[in-house]
Tab-separated table of C-alpha atoms and ligand atoms in Angstrom:
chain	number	residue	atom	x	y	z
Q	103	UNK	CA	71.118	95.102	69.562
Q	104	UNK	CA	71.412	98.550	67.963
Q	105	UNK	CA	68.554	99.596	70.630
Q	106	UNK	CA	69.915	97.638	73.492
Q	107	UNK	CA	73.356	99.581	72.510
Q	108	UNK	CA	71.737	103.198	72.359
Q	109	UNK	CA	70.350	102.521	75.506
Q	110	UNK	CA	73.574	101.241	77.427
Q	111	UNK	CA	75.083	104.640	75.645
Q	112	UNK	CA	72.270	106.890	77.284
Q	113	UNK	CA	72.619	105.229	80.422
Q	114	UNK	CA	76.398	105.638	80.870
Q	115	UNK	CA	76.078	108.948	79.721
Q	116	UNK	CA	73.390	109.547	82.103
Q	117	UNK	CA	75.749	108.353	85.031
Q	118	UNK	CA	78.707	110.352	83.747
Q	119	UNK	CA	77.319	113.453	83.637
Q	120	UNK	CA	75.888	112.771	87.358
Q	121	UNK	CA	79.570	111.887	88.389
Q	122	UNK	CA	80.482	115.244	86.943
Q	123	UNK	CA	78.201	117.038	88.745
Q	124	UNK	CA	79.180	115.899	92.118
Q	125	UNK	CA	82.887	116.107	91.701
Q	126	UNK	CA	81.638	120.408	90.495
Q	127	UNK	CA	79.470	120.379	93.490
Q	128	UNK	CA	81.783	118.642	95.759
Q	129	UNK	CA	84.889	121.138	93.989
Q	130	UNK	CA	83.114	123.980	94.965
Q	131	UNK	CA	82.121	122.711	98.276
Q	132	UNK	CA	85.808	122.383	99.110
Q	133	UNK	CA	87.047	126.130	98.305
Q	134	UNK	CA	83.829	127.471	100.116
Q	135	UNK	CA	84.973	125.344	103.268
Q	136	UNK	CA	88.339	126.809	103.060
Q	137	UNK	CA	87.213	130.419	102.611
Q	138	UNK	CA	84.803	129.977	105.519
Q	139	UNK	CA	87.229	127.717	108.106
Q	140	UNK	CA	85.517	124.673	107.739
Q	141	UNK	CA	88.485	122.216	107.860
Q	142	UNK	CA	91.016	121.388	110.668
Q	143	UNK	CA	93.828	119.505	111.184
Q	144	UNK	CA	94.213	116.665	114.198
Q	145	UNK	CA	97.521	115.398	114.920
Q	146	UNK	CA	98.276	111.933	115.533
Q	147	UNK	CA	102.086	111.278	117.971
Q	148	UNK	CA	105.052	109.248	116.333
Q	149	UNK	CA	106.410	107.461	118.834
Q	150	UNK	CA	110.439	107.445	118.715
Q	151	UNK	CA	111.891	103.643	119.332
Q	152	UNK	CA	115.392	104.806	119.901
Q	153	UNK	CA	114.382	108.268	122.478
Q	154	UNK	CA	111.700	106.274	124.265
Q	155	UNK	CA	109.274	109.445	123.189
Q	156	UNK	CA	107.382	111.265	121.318
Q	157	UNK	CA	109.418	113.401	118.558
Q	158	UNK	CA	107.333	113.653	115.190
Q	159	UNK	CA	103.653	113.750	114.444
Q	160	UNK	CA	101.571	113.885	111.426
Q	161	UNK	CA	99.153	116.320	110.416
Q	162	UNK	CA	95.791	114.702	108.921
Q	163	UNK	CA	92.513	116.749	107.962
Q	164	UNK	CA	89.266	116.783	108.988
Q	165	UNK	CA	86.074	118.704	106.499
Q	166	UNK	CA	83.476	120.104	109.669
Q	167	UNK	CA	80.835	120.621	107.414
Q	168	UNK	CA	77.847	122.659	108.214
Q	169	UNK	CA	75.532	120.156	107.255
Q	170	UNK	CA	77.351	117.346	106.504
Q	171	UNK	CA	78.912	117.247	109.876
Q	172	UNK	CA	82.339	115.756	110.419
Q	173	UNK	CA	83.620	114.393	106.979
Q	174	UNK	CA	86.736	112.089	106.354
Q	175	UNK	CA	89.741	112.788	104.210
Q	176	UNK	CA	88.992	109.508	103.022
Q	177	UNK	CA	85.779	111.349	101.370
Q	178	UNK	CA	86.972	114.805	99.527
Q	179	UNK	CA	91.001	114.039	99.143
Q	180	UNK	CA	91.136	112.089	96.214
Q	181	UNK	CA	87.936	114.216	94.739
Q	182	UNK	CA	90.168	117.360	95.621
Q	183	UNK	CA	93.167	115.804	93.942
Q	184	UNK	CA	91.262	115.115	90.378
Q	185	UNK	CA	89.603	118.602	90.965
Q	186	UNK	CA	92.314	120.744	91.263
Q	187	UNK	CA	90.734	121.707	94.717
Q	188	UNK	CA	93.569	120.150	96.240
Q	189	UNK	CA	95.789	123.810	95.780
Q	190	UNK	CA	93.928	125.772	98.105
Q	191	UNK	CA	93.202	123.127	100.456
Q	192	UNK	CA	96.997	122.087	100.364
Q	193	UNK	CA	97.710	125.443	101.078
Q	194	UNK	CA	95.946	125.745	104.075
Q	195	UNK	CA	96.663	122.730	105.333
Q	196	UNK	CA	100.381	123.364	105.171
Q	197	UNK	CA	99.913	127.168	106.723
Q	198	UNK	CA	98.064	125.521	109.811
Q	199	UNK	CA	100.551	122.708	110.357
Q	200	UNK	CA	103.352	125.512	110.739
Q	201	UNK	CA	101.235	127.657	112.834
Q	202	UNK	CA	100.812	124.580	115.201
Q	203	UNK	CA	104.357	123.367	114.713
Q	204	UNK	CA	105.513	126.994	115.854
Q	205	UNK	CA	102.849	126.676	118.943
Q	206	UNK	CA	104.114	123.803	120.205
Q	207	UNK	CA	107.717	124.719	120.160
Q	208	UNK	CA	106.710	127.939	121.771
Q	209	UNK	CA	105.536	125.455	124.738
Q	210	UNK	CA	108.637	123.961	124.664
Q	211	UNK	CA	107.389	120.511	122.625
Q	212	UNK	CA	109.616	121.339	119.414
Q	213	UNK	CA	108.103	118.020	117.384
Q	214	UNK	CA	109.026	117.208	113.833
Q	215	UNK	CA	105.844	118.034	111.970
Q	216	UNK	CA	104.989	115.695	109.407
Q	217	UNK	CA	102.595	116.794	106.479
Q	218	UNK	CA	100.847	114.808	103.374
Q	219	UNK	CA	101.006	116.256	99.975
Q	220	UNK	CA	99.463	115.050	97.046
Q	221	UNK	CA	101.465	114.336	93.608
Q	222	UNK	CA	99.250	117.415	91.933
Q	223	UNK	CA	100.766	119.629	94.617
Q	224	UNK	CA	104.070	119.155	93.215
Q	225	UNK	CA	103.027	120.151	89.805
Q	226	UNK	CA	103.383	123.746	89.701
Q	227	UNK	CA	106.675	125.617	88.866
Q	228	UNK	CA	108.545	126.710	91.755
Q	229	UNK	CA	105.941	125.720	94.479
Q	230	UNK	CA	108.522	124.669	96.285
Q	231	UNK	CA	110.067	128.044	96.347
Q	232	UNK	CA	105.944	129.355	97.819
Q	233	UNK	CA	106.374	126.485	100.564
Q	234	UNK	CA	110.183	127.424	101.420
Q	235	UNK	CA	108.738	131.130	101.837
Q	236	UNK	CA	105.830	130.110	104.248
Q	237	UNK	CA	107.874	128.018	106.191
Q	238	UNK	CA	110.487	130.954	106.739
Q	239	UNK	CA	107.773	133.416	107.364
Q	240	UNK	CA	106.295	130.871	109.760
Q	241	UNK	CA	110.007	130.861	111.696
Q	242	UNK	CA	110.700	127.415	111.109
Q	243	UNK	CA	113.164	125.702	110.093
Q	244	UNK	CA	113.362	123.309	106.947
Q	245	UNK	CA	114.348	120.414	109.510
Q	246	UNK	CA	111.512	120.525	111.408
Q	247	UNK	CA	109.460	119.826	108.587
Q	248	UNK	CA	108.863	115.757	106.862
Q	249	UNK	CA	106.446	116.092	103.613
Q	250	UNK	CA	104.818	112.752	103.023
Q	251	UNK	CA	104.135	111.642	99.457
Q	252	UNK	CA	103.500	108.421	97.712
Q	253	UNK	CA	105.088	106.520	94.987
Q	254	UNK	CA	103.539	107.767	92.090
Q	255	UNK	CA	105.435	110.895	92.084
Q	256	UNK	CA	108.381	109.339	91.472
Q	257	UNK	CA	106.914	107.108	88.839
Q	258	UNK	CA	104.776	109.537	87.030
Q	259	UNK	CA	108.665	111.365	86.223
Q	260	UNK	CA	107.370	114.476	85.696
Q	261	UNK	CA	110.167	117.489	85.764
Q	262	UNK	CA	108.287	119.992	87.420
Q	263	UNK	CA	106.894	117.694	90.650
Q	264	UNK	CA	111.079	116.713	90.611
Q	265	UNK	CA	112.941	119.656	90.576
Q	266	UNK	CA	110.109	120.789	92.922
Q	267	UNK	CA	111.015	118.212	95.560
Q	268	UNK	CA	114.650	118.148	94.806
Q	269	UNK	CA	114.746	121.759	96.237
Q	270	UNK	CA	112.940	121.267	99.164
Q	271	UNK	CA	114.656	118.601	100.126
Q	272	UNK	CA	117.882	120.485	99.233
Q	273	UNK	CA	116.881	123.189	101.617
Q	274	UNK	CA	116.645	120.478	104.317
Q	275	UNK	CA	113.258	119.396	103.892
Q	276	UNK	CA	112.981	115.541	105.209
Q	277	UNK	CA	110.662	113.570	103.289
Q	278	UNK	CA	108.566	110.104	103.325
Q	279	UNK	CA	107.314	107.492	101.599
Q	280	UNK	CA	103.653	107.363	102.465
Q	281	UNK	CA	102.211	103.685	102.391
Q	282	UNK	CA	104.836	102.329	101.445
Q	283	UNK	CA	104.304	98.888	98.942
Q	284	UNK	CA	101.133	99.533	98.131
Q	285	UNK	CA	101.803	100.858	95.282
Q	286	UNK	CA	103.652	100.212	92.081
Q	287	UNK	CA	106.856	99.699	94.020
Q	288	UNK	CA	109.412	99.793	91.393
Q	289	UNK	CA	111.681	100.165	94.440
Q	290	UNK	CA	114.622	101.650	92.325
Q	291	UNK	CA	113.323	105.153	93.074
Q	292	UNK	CA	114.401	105.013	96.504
Q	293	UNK	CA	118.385	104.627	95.468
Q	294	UNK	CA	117.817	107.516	92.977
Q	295	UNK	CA	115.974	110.392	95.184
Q	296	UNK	CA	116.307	111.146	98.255
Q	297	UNK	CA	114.154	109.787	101.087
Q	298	UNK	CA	114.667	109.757	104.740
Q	299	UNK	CA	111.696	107.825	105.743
Q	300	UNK	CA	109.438	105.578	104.298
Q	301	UNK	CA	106.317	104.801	105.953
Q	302	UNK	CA	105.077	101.112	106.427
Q	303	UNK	CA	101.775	100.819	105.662
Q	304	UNK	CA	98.687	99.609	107.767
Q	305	UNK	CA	97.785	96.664	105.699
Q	306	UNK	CA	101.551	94.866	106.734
Q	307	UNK	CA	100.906	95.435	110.062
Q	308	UNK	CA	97.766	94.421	110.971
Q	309	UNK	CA	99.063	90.705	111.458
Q	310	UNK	CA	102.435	91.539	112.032
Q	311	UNK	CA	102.078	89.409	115.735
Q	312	UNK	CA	99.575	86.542	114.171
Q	313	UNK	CA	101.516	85.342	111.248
Q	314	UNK	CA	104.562	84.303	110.310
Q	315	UNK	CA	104.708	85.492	107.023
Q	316	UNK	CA	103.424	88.936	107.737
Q	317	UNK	CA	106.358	89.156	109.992
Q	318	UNK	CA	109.195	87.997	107.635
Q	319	UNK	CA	107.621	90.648	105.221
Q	320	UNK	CA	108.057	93.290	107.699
Q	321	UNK	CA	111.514	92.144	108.404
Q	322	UNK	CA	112.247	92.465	104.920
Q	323	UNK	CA	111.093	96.179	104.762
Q	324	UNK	CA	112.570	97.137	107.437
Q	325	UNK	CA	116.073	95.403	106.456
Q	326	UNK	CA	116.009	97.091	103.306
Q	327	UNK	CA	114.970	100.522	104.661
Q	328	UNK	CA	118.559	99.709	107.163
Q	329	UNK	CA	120.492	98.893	103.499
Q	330	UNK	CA	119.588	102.318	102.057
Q	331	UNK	CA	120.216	104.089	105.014
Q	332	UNK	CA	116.158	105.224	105.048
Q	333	UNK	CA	114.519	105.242	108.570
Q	334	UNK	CA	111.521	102.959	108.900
Q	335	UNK	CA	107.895	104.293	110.389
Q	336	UNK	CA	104.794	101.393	110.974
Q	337	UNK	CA	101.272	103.243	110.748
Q	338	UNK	CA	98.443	101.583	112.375
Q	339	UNK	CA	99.987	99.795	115.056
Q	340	UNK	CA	97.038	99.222	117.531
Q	341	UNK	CA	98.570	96.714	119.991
Q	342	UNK	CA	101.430	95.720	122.531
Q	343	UNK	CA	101.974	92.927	120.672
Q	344	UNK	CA	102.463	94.615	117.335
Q	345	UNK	CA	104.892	97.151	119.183
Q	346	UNK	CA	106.755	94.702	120.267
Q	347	UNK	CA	107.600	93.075	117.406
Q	348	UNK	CA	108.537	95.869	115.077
Q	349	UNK	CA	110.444	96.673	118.275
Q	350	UNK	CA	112.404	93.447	117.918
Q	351	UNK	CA	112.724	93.931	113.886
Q	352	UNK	CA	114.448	97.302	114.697
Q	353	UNK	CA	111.633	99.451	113.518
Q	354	UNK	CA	112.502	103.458	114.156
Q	355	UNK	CA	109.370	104.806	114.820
Q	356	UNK	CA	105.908	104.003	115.732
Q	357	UNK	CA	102.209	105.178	114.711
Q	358	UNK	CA	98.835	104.356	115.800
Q	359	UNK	CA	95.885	103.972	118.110
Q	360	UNK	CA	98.008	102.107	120.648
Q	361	UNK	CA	99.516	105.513	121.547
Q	362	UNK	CA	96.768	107.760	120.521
Q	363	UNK	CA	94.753	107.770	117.713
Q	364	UNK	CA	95.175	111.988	115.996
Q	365	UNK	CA	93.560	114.650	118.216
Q	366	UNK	CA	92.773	118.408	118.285
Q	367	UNK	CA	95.991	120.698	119.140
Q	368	UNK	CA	95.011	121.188	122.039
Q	369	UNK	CA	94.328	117.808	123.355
Q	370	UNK	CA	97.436	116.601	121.496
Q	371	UNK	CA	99.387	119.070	123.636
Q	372	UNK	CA	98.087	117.733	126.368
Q	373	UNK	CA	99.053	114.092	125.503
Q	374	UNK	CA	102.530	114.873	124.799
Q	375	UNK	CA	103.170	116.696	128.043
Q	376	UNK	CA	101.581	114.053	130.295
Q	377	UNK	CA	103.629	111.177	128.489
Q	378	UNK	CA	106.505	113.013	129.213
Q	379	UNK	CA	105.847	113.053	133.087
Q	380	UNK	CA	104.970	109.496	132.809
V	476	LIG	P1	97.534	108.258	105.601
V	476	LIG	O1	98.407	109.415	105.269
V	476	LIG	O2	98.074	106.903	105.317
V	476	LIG	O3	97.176	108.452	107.133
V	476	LIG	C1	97.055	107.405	108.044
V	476	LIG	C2	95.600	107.089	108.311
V	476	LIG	O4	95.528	105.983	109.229
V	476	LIG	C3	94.867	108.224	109.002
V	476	LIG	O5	93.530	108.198	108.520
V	476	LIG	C4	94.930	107.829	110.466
V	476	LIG	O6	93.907	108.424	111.243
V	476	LIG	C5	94.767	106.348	110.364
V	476	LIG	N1	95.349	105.638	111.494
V	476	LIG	C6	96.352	106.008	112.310
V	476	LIG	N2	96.631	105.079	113.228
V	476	LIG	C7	95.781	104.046	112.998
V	476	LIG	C8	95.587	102.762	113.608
V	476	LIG	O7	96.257	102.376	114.569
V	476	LIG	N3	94.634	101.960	113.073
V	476	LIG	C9	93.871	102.346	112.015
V	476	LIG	N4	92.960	101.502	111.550
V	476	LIG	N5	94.029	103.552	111.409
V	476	LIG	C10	94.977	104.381	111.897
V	476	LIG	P2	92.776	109.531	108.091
V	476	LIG	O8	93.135	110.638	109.027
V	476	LIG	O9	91.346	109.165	107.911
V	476	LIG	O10	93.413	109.886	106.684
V	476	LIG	C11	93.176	109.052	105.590
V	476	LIG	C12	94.054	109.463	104.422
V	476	LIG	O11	93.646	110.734	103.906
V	476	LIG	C13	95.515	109.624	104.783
V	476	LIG	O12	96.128	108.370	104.833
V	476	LIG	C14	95.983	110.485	103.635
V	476	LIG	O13	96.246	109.704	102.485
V	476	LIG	C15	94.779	111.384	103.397
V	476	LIG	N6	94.986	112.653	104.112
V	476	LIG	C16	94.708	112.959	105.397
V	476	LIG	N7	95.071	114.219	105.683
V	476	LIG	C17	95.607	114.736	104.540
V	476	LIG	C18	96.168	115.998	104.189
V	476	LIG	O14	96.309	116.912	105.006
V	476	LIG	N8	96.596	116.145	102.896
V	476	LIG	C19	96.493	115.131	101.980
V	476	LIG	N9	96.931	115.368	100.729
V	476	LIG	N10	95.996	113.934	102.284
V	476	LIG	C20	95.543	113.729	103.549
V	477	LIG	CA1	100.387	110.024	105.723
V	478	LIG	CA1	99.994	105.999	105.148
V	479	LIG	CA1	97.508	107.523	102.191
């Protein structure tokens, strides 16, 4: 058993250390791809119930790498967040969603901009005050701007990530609940801080139209969103049928491949000026 137990030791120990070295590859992978412009963001329309239009959009990365090809957030955020890696990115990311935010109000398409952040952004003193800087440097205005985050930074209650998003949001600074009840959902964070959106995940969604019990569930988020005075987005809607029914529940806004799944700048400008015509 002693043997057997050595064994099992060596061979977790031989896994572990393999884990490590990918995360210090993939780490350093990450801050050579933001030195050398090897991420980009897309940006995916928010469709606005009320307006009939287009008024927000989120900003979601995208790693071209130069051998990898085309990686997914999906593959290097969570890495970047446990790595530390997630600073510089972060940074850049949030730099590149106000240059674009500034483009497109230059052509007249002044959108909301919505950006993620990750809890371990929050966790350095006065990084709020860096983001309030680049955002005035940028010639924006607090308003335009809607940080997403996710439950856990309420949760974790750690002062510095607070204060951190007290002030922003102070300053004007609009901010969402990312996938909203997927988390812990304690749920009494939402009458304590302040939150203007939360965000309804995917997974409720997908059979919002096919089931009756998916629907009374979104009713139910959405009804308490209306109680706390919080505005309501669905992500992933992909069909008419979906729309309408979050229509019908008095869901705000709307996300997802049904409008447009996220595209380049460019070809997001493009989208937004031809629904606007049509
Ligand atoms: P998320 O913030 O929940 O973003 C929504 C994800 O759903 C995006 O995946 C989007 O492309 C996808 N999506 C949108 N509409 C539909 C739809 O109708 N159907 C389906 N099936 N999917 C849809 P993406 O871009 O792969 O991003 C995955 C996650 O990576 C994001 O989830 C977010 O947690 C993280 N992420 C992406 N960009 C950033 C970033 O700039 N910073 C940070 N910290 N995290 C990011
Ligand atoms: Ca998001
Ligand atoms: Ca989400
Ligand atoms: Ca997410």
């Amino acid at each position: 058993a002693k043997q057997i137990g050595r064994n099992t030791y060596h061979f977790y120990d031989a896994a572990m250390q393999k884990e490590a070295d990918r995360f210090v590859h993939l780490h350093n992978e990450i801050l050579k791809g933001v030195q050398q412009g090897q991420f980009f963001l897309v940006y995916q329309p928010i469709y606005d119930v009320q307006s009939g239009s287009f008024t927000k959009c989120e900003a979601l990365v995208r790693w071209q790498h130069p051998e990898r090809g085309l990686i997914s957030p999906l593959d290097f955020i969570s890495v970047a967040e446990r790595t530390g890696a997630i600073r510089p990115l972060g940074h850049w990311i949030l730099q590149q969603a106000l240059v674009d935010a500034k483009r497109f109000n230059s052509l007249g398409l002044p959108l909301q901009m919505s950006v993620n952040r990750s809890s371990q952004e929050f966790n350095v003193h006065h990084v709020a005050d860096e983001w309030l800087q680049m955002i005035a440097a940028a010639g924006l205005d607090c308003e335009q701007l809607i940080f997403e985050i996710t439950e856990s930074l309420f949760m974790d209650r750690i002062s510095v990530q607070q204060n951190n998003i007290i002030k922003l949001h102070q300053q004007g600074l609009q901010l969402a609940i990312d996938d909203f009840g997927t988390g812990y959902s304690a749920l009494n964070y939402l009458s304590r801080y302040p939150v203007n959106f939360i965000k309804i995940d995917k997974s409720f969604i997908v059979d919002v139209a096919t089931e009756d019990k998916a629907r009374a569930l979104a009713a139910v988020l959405i009804n308490m969103a209306k109680v706390l005075d919080v505005q309501v987005v669905a992500e992933g809607v992909e069909t008419k049928a979906q729309l309408d029914v979050l229509h019908q529940l008095g869901c705000d806004f709307i996300q997802g491949y049904y409008f447009s799944k996220p595209l380049r700048a460019d070809d997001f400008i493009a989208f937004i000026r031809q629904s606007a015509i049509t």
